[in-house]
Amino acid sequence: MTQELFASYSFLLDRTARKVKHYAQQQFKFGKFDVTVDQWLVLKNLAERPQVSQTELANLVLKDHPTLTRIIDLLSKKGLVQRVQHPQDRRSFQLHLTAKGEKKVASLKPRILEIREKAWENLTESDFHEFKRILNTIYQNLDTHNGI
Amino acid sequence: MTQELFASYSFLLDRTARKVKHYAQQQFKFGKFDVTVDQWLVLKNLAERPQVSQTELANLVLKDHPTLTRIIDLLSKKGLVQRVQHPQDRRSFQLHLTAKGEKKVASLKPRILEIREKAWENLTESDFHEFKRILNTIYQNLDTHNGI
DNA sequence: TACCAATAGTTAGTATGACAAATATATGAA
DNA sequence: TTCATATATTTGTCATACTAACTATTGGTA
């Protein structure tokens, strides 16, 4: 491939990712979900994997540790998540949703799936698979921890 | 399409966009380019469209005005860009690269095209066109200013 | 002329992202 | 046991993203 041809991909990728996040955030705001898109990602993963440590959760959601620390701070200020001392390791926390957090996840989950659907109008299932394949290939091409 | 099938696209999109930016930023750092990826985007557009206003430039690079204000502040602190009063409209600036800015763009441009190429290993030209089409469709699906 | 709405840009506040360094604790080797 | 090293989390700093509110200026209109 010639260089000029694909020089624009990073711009398109970045602007689309921002549009997707921004659209979702707007919908969250109109629906008074009272969490950000990134906070939702953390809540959702925590619902699926209770009792994980911050390090494990950071790997699940692909955020670095300082970022996750701050998101957990905000979620715990909102009363949705609690840090509990790990019984063996005093450096570590086990994170879990509060009752309020569980309720939040249950009520938002279906509404958020609907919001996410909007992006795929005029696109087919095979488009989705192509898209996933290309994104994952790019990711691996640039991943220095891929063992190659 | 079923909801569960594509529920993950926003996560994949976001993680890939961050990987692309992060990879480029690492290369910028090793190469001592002394600008960030976003600062580069602004510089490049300014080289192609001299004398634009901040509002025009913000539309070109799809950044909001406060973000662009700060990027221009940083670039002008580095001596790469200058704000010049618009001769007719005292609210507005005409932006232009300094001699140092011109030199920076000329020297970095080919090196950055090389860096961008890495993402497309194992992918074809037709993958690239598919990718572009899908990204643009998603963007337009979520764009509330698309006149529909 | 006087007023008012629109426009260009900045400032302030909150959240996220990357990176470096600090703190506390745990673990393994001498 | 003691020391070196590794791990879990936090703090600090800078850059970017978005929102809202603000200043200055412009342009149209009564």
PDB file of N, CA, C and O in Angstrom, chain B residues 42-98:
ATOM      1  N   VAL B  42      -2.352  19.373  14.274  1.00  0.00           N
ATOM      2  CA  VAL B  42      -2.582  20.805  14.095  1.00  0.00           C
ATOM      3  C   VAL B  42      -1.514  21.421  13.190  1.00  0.00           C
ATOM      4  O   VAL B  42      -1.824  22.174  12.260  1.00  0.00           O
ATOM      5  N   LEU B  43      -0.262  21.091  13.441  1.00  0.00           N
ATOM      6  CA  LEU B  43       0.834  21.623  12.628  1.00  0.00           C
ATOM      7  C   LEU B  43       0.653  21.265  11.156  1.00  0.00           C
ATOM      8  O   LEU B  43       0.799  22.105  10.269  1.00  0.00           O
ATOM      9  N   LYS B  44       0.331  19.999  10.901  1.00  0.00           N
ATOM     10  CA  LYS B  44       0.197  19.506   9.533  1.00  0.00           C
ATOM     11  C   LYS B  44      -0.917  20.254   8.796  1.00  0.00           C
ATOM     12  O   LYS B  44      -0.752  20.675   7.651  1.00  0.00           O
ATOM     13  N   ASN B  45      -2.045  20.437   9.466  1.00  0.00           N
ATOM     14  CA  ASN B  45      -3.151  21.146   8.832  1.00  0.00           C
ATOM     15  C   ASN B  45      -2.818  22.611   8.594  1.00  0.00           C
ATOM     16  O   ASN B  45      -3.246  23.199   7.606  1.00  0.00           O
ATOM     17  N   LEU B  46      -2.048  23.163   9.500  1.00  0.00           N
ATOM     18  CA  LEU B  46      -1.675  24.562   9.372  1.00  0.00           C
ATOM     19  C   LEU B  46      -0.705  24.740   8.203  1.00  0.00           C
ATOM     20  O   LEU B  46      -0.726  25.767   7.511  1.00  0.00           O
ATOM     21  N   ALA B  47       0.116  23.746   7.958  1.00  0.00           N
ATOM     22  CA  ALA B  47       1.055  23.807   6.831  1.00  0.00           C
ATOM     23  C   ALA B  47       0.289  23.789   5.511  1.00  0.00           C
ATOM     24  O   ALA B  47       0.670  24.446   4.547  1.00  0.00           O
ATOM     25  N   GLU B  48      -0.813  23.035   5.504  1.00  0.00           N
ATOM     26  CA  GLU B  48      -1.583  22.904   4.264  1.00  0.00           C
ATOM     27  C   GLU B  48      -2.532  24.090   4.046  1.00  0.00           C
ATOM     28  O   GLU B  48      -2.945  24.348   2.916  1.00  0.00           O
ATOM     29  N   ARG B  49      -2.921  24.746   5.126  1.00  0.00           N
ATOM     30  CA  ARG B  49      -3.888  25.837   5.020  1.00  0.00           C
ATOM     31  C   ARG B  49      -3.430  27.036   5.827  1.00  0.00           C
ATOM     32  O   ARG B  49      -3.983  27.328   6.880  1.00  0.00           O
ATOM     33  N   PRO B  50      -2.443  27.747   5.318  1.00  0.00           N
ATOM     34  CA  PRO B  50      -1.934  28.868   6.103  1.00  0.00           C
ATOM     35  C   PRO B  50      -2.983  29.972   6.242  1.00  0.00           C
ATOM     36  O   PRO B  50      -3.892  30.056   5.430  1.00  0.00           O
ATOM     37  N   GLN B  51      -2.860  30.744   7.290  1.00  0.00           N
ATOM     38  CA  GLN B  51      -3.701  31.922   7.550  1.00  0.00           C
ATOM     39  C   GLN B  51      -5.120  31.597   8.008  1.00  0.00           C
ATOM     40  O   GLN B  51      -5.962  32.472   8.038  1.00  0.00           O
ATOM     41  N   VAL B  52      -5.405  30.344   8.355  1.00  0.00           N
ATOM     42  CA  VAL B  52      -6.755  30.054   8.846  1.00  0.00           C
ATOM     43  C   VAL B  52      -6.975  30.654  10.222  1.00  0.00           C
ATOM     44  O   VAL B  52      -6.031  30.936  10.955  1.00  0.00           O
ATOM     45  N   SER B  53      -8.222  30.841  10.584  1.00  0.00           N
ATOM     46  CA  SER B  53      -8.582  31.276  11.938  1.00  0.00           C
ATOM     47  C   SER B  53      -8.648  30.050  12.843  1.00  0.00           C
ATOM     48  O   SER B  53      -8.640  28.909  12.371  1.00  0.00           O
ATOM     49  N   GLN B  54      -8.749  30.283  14.135  1.00  0.00           N
ATOM     50  CA  GLN B  54      -8.822  29.152  15.070  1.00  0.00           C
ATOM     51  C   GLN B  54     -10.108  28.362  14.865  1.00  0.00           C
ATOM     52  O   GLN B  54     -10.110  27.143  14.970  1.00  0.00           O
ATOM     53  N   THR B  55     -11.188  29.064  14.572  1.00  0.00           N
ATOM     54  CA  THR B  55     -12.458  28.380  14.342  1.00  0.00           C
ATOM     55  C   THR B  55     -12.378  27.464  13.120  1.00  0.00           C
ATOM     56  O   THR B  55     -12.814  26.313  13.168  1.00  0.00           O
ATOM     57  N   GLU B  56     -11.787  27.971  12.028  1.00  0.00           N
ATOM     58  CA  GLU B  56     -11.640  27.149  10.825  1.00  0.00           C
ATOM     59  C   GLU B  56     -10.750  25.939  11.108  1.00  0.00           C
ATOM     60  O   GLU B  56     -11.059  24.811  10.702  1.00  0.00           O
ATOM     61  N   LEU B  57      -9.660  26.202  11.836  1.00  0.00           N
ATOM     62  CA  LEU B  57      -8.736  25.123  12.136  1.00  0.00           C
ATOM     63  C   LEU B  57      -9.387  24.078  13.050  1.00  0.00           C
ATOM     64  O   LEU B  57      -9.214  22.872  12.865  1.00  0.00           O
ATOM     65  N   ALA B  58     -10.182  24.558  14.007  1.00  0.00           N
ATOM     66  CA  ALA B  58     -10.874  23.627  14.906  1.00  0.00           C
ATOM     67  C   ALA B  58     -11.774  22.694  14.107  1.00  0.00           C
ATOM     68  O   ALA B  58     -11.855  21.494  14.392  1.00  0.00           O
ATOM     69  N   ASN B  59     -12.425  23.209  13.070  1.00  0.00           N
ATOM     70  CA  ASN B  59     -13.273  22.372  12.228  1.00  0.00           C
ATOM     71  C   ASN B  59     -12.456  21.393  11.394  1.00  0.00           C
ATOM     72  O   ASN B  59     -12.864  20.252  11.185  1.00  0.00           O
ATOM     73  N   LEU B  60     -11.301  21.840  10.928  1.00  0.00           N
ATOM     74  CA  LEU B  60     -10.445  20.953  10.136  1.00  0.00           C
ATOM     75  C   LEU B  60      -9.961  19.751  10.944  1.00  0.00           C
ATOM     76  O   LEU B  60      -9.959  18.624  10.467  1.00  0.00           O
ATOM     77  N   VAL B  61      -9.536  20.009  12.171  1.00  0.00           N
ATOM     78  CA  VAL B  61      -8.954  18.923  12.961  1.00  0.00           C
ATOM     79  C   VAL B  61      -9.979  18.292  13.900  1.00  0.00           C
ATOM     80  O   VAL B  61      -9.656  17.357  14.628  1.00  0.00           O
ATOM     81  N   LEU B  62     -11.205  18.781  13.859  1.00  0.00           N
ATOM     82  CA  LEU B  62     -12.288  18.264  14.693  1.00  0.00           C
ATOM     83  C   LEU B  62     -11.962  18.287  16.181  1.00  0.00           C
ATOM     84  O   LEU B  62     -12.137  17.292  16.874  1.00  0.00           O
ATOM     85  N   LYS B  63     -11.461  19.407  16.611  1.00  0.00           N
ATOM     86  CA  LYS B  63     -11.280  19.595  18.049  1.00  0.00           C
ATOM     87  C   LYS B  63     -12.120  20.788  18.461  1.00  0.00           C
ATOM     88  O   LYS B  63     -12.430  21.651  17.655  1.00  0.00           O
ATOM     89  N   ASP B  64     -12.547  20.805  19.724  1.00  0.00           N
ATOM     90  CA  ASP B  64     -13.364  21.939  20.131  1.00  0.00           C
ATOM     91  C   ASP B  64     -12.473  23.130  20.431  1.00  0.00           C
ATOM     92  O   ASP B  64     -11.263  23.021  20.485  1.00  0.00           O
ATOM     93  N   HIS B  65     -13.090  24.277  20.580  1.00  0.00           N
ATOM     94  CA  HIS B  65     -12.325  25.517  20.661  1.00  0.00           C
ATOM     95  C   HIS B  65     -11.408  25.596  21.869  1.00  0.00           C
ATOM     96  O   HIS B  65     -10.256  26.006  21.722  1.00  0.00           O
ATOM     97  N   PRO B  66     -11.876  25.228  23.060  1.00  0.00           N
ATOM     98  CA  PRO B  66     -10.936  25.296  24.195  1.00  0.00           C
ATOM     99  C   PRO B  66      -9.711  24.399  23.982  1.00  0.00           C
ATOM    100  O   PRO B  66      -8.581  24.807  24.284  1.00  0.00           O
ATOM    101  N   THR B  67      -9.926  23.210  23.448  1.00  0.00           N
ATOM    102  CA  THR B  67      -8.795  22.307  23.211  1.00  0.00           C
ATOM    103  C   THR B  67      -7.827  22.928  22.222  1.00  0.00           C
ATOM    104  O   THR B  67      -6.607  22.923  22.430  1.00  0.00           O
ATOM    105  N   LEU B  68      -8.369  23.508  21.150  1.00  0.00           N
ATOM    106  CA  LEU B  68      -7.496  24.109  20.147  1.00  0.00           C
ATOM    107  C   LEU B  68      -6.754  25.309  20.723  1.00  0.00           C
ATOM    108  O   LEU B  68      -5.553  25.486  20.462  1.00  0.00           O
ATOM    109  N   THR B  69      -7.441  26.123  21.506  1.00  0.00           N
ATOM    110  CA  THR B  69      -6.776  27.250  22.156  1.00  0.00           C
ATOM    111  C   THR B  69      -5.526  26.784  22.892  1.00  0.00           C
ATOM    112  O   THR B  69      -4.448  27.368  22.759  1.00  0.00           O
ATOM    113  N   ARG B  70      -5.678  25.680  23.662  1.00  0.00           N
ATOM    114  CA  ARG B  70      -4.528  25.210  24.452  1.00  0.00           C
ATOM    115  C   ARG B  70      -3.429  24.623  23.582  1.00  0.00           C
ATOM    116  O   ARG B  70      -2.246  24.792  23.870  1.00  0.00           O
ATOM    117  N   ILE B  71      -3.808  23.932  22.535  1.00  0.00           N
ATOM    118  CA  ILE B  71      -2.780  23.371  21.649  1.00  0.00           C
ATOM    119  C   ILE B  71      -2.011  24.505  20.964  1.00  0.00           C
ATOM    120  O   ILE B  71      -0.780  24.469  20.872  1.00  0.00           O
ATOM    121  N   ILE B  72      -2.734  25.530  20.521  1.00  0.00           N
ATOM    122  CA  ILE B  72      -2.060  26.688  19.904  1.00  0.00           C
ATOM    123  C   ILE B  72      -1.162  27.387  20.927  1.00  0.00           C
ATOM    124  O   ILE B  72      -0.028  27.782  20.604  1.00  0.00           O
ATOM    125  N   ASP B  73      -1.643  27.508  22.165  1.00  0.00           N
ATOM    126  CA  ASP B  73      -0.799  28.085  23.222  1.00  0.00           C
ATOM    127  C   ASP B  73       0.526  27.326  23.333  1.00  0.00           C
ATOM    128  O   ASP B  73       1.594  27.926  23.397  1.00  0.00           O
ATOM    129  N   LEU B  74       0.424  25.992  23.364  1.00  0.00           N
ATOM    130  CA  LEU B  74       1.635  25.179  23.527  1.00  0.00           C
ATOM    131  C   LEU B  74       2.543  25.293  22.313  1.00  0.00           C
ATOM    132  O   LEU B  74       3.767  25.421  22.456  1.00  0.00           O
ATOM    133  N   LEU B  75       1.953  25.255  21.129  1.00  0.00           N
ATOM    134  CA  LEU B  75       2.759  25.349  19.909  1.00  0.00           C
ATOM    135  C   LEU B  75       3.412  26.719  19.787  1.00  0.00           C
ATOM    136  O   LEU B  75       4.533  26.833  19.272  1.00  0.00           O
ATOM    137  N   SER B  76       2.712  27.741  20.272  1.00  0.00           N
ATOM    138  CA  SER B  76       3.325  29.051  20.126  1.00  0.00           C
ATOM    139  C   SER B  76       4.397  29.254  21.205  1.00  0.00           C
ATOM    140  O   SER B  76       5.398  29.920  20.977  1.00  0.00           O
ATOM    141  N   LYS B  77       4.214  28.608  22.371  1.00  0.00           N
ATOM    142  CA  LYS B  77       5.272  28.621  23.382  1.00  0.00           C
ATOM    143  C   LYS B  77       6.531  27.925  22.838  1.00  0.00           C
ATOM    144  O   LYS B  77       7.650  28.300  23.163  1.00  0.00           O
ATOM    145  N   LYS B  78       6.338  26.905  22.011  1.00  0.00           N
ATOM    146  CA  LYS B  78       7.470  26.201  21.418  1.00  0.00           C
ATOM    147  C   LYS B  78       8.042  26.945  20.200  1.00  0.00           C
ATOM    148  O   LYS B  78       8.983  26.466  19.562  1.00  0.00           O
ATOM    149  N   GLY B  79       7.411  28.073  19.848  1.00  0.00           N
ATOM    150  CA  GLY B  79       7.923  28.861  18.740  1.00  0.00           C
ATOM    151  C   GLY B  79       7.621  28.282  17.370  1.00  0.00           C
ATOM    152  O   GLY B  79       8.294  28.591  16.390  1.00  0.00           O
ATOM    153  N   LEU B  80       6.586  27.428  17.276  1.00  0.00           N
ATOM    154  CA  LEU B  80       6.284  26.791  15.993  1.00  0.00           C
ATOM    155  C   LEU B  80       5.148  27.487  15.248  1.00  0.00           C
ATOM    156  O   LEU B  80       5.019  27.344  14.033  1.00  0.00           O
ATOM    157  N   VAL B  81       4.316  28.209  15.993  1.00  0.00           N
ATOM    158  CA  VAL B  81       3.111  28.824  15.420  1.00  0.00           C
ATOM    159  C   VAL B  81       2.988  30.245  15.958  1.00  0.00           C
ATOM    160  O   VAL B  81       3.414  30.528  17.078  1.00  0.00           O
ATOM    161  N   GLN B  82       2.414  31.120  15.138  1.00  0.00           N
ATOM    162  CA  GLN B  82       2.140  32.480  15.617  1.00  0.00           C
ATOM    163  C   GLN B  82       0.695  32.879  15.368  1.00  0.00           C
ATOM    164  O   GLN B  82       0.123  32.530  14.338  1.00  0.00           O
ATOM    165  N   ARG B  83       0.135  33.613  16.335  1.00  0.00           N
ATOM    166  CA  ARG B  83      -1.176  34.224  16.152  1.00  0.00           C
ATOM    167  C   ARG B  83      -0.958  35.646  15.626  1.00  0.00           C
ATOM    168  O   ARG B  83      -0.219  36.409  16.232  1.00  0.00           O
ATOM    169  N   VAL B  84      -1.655  35.971  14.529  1.00  0.00           N
ATOM    170  CA  VAL B  84      -1.573  37.331  14.000  1.00  0.00           C
ATOM    171  C   VAL B  84      -2.985  37.905  13.946  1.00  0.00           C
ATOM    172  O   VAL B  84      -3.905  37.242  13.466  1.00  0.00           O
ATOM    173  N   GLN B  85      -3.144  39.120  14.443  1.00  0.00           N
ATOM    174  CA  GLN B  85      -4.448  39.776  14.422  1.00  0.00           C
ATOM    175  C   GLN B  85      -5.014  39.805  13.004  1.00  0.00           C
ATOM    176  O   GLN B  85      -4.326  40.188  12.059  1.00  0.00           O
ATOM    177  N   HIS B  86      -6.264  39.443  12.877  1.00  0.00           N
ATOM    178  CA  HIS B  86      -6.941  39.559  11.588  1.00  0.00           C
ATOM    179  C   HIS B  86      -7.076  41.046  11.263  1.00  0.00           C
ATOM    180  O   HIS B  86      -7.471  41.833  12.117  1.00  0.00           O
ATOM    181  N   PRO B  87      -6.743  41.448  10.031  1.00  0.00           N
ATOM    182  CA  PRO B  87      -6.732  42.882   9.717  1.00  0.00           C
ATOM    183  C   PRO B  87      -8.113  43.544   9.821  1.00  0.00           C
ATOM    184  O   PRO B  87      -8.208  44.705  10.200  1.00  0.00           O
ATOM    185  N   GLN B  88      -9.171  42.811   9.491  1.00  0.00           N
ATOM    186  CA  GLN B  88     -10.516  43.411   9.576  1.00  0.00           C
ATOM    187  C   GLN B  88     -11.249  43.095  10.880  1.00  0.00           C
ATOM    188  O   GLN B  88     -11.980  43.929  11.392  1.00  0.00           O
ATOM    189  N   ASP B  89     -11.062  41.896  11.394  1.00  0.00           N
ATOM    190  CA  ASP B  89     -11.860  41.447  12.534  1.00  0.00           C
ATOM    191  C   ASP B  89     -10.989  41.281  13.777  1.00  0.00           C
ATOM    192  O   ASP B  89     -10.207  40.342  13.871  1.00  0.00           O
ATOM    193  N   ARG B  90     -11.150  42.190  14.712  1.00  0.00           N
ATOM    194  CA  ARG B  90     -10.256  42.178  15.861  1.00  0.00           C
ATOM    195  C   ARG B  90     -10.543  41.050  16.849  1.00  0.00           C
ATOM    196  O   ARG B  90      -9.812  40.856  17.814  1.00  0.00           O
ATOM    197  N   ARG B  91     -11.630  40.311  16.617  1.00  0.00           N
ATOM    198  CA  ARG B  91     -11.883  39.157  17.488  1.00  0.00           C
ATOM    199  C   ARG B  91     -11.040  37.952  17.072  1.00  0.00           C
ATOM    200  O   ARG B  91     -10.877  37.002  17.824  1.00  0.00           O
ATOM    201  N   SER B  92     -10.556  37.998  15.866  1.00  0.00           N
ATOM    202  CA  SER B  92     -10.036  36.787  15.215  1.00  0.00           C
ATOM    203  C   SER B  92      -8.530  36.840  14.973  1.00  0.00           C
ATOM    204  O   SER B  92      -7.946  37.915  14.844  1.00  0.00           O
ATOM    205  N   PHE B  93      -7.936  35.650  14.928  1.00  0.00           N
ATOM    206  CA  PHE B  93      -6.521  35.546  14.604  1.00  0.00           C
ATOM    207  C   PHE B  93      -6.321  34.803  13.291  1.00  0.00           C
ATOM    208  O   PHE B  93      -7.094  33.928  12.937  1.00  0.00           O
ATOM    209  N   GLN B  94      -5.266  35.153  12.580  1.00  0.00           N
ATOM    210  CA  GLN B  94      -4.797  34.331  11.481  1.00  0.00           C
ATOM    211  C   GLN B  94      -3.600  33.562  12.005  1.00  0.00           C
ATOM    212  O   GLN B  94      -2.653  34.155  12.519  1.00  0.00           O
ATOM    213  N   LEU B  95      -3.658  32.253  11.871  1.00  0.00           N
ATOM    214  CA  LEU B  95      -2.577  31.421  12.401  1.00  0.00           C
ATOM    215  C   LEU B  95      -1.594  31.118  11.281  1.00  0.00           C
ATOM    216  O   LEU B  95      -1.997  30.881  10.149  1.00  0.00           O
ATOM    217  N   HIS B  96      -0.324  31.123  11.627  1.00  0.00           N
ATOM    218  CA  HIS B  96       0.633  30.652  10.622  1.00  0.00           C
ATOM    219  C   HIS B  96       1.847  30.037  11.286  1.00  0.00           C
ATOM    220  O   HIS B  96       2.192  30.367  12.427  1.00  0.00           O
ATOM    221  N   LEU B  97       2.497  29.128  10.562  1.00  0.00           N
ATOM    222  CA  LEU B  97       3.712  28.509  11.050  1.00  0.00           C
ATOM    223  C   LEU B  97       4.846  29.517  11.021  1.00  0.00           C
ATOM    224  O   LEU B  97       4.946  30.323  10.106  1.00  0.00           O
ATOM    225  N   THR B  98       5.715  29.447  12.012  1.00  0.00           N
ATOM    226  CA  THR B  98       6.962  30.204  11.960  1.00  0.00           C
ATOM    227  C   THR B  98       7.928  29.439  11.052  1.00  0.00           C
ATOM    228  O   THR B  98       7.641  28.324  10.623  1.00  0.00           O
TER     229      THR B  98
END
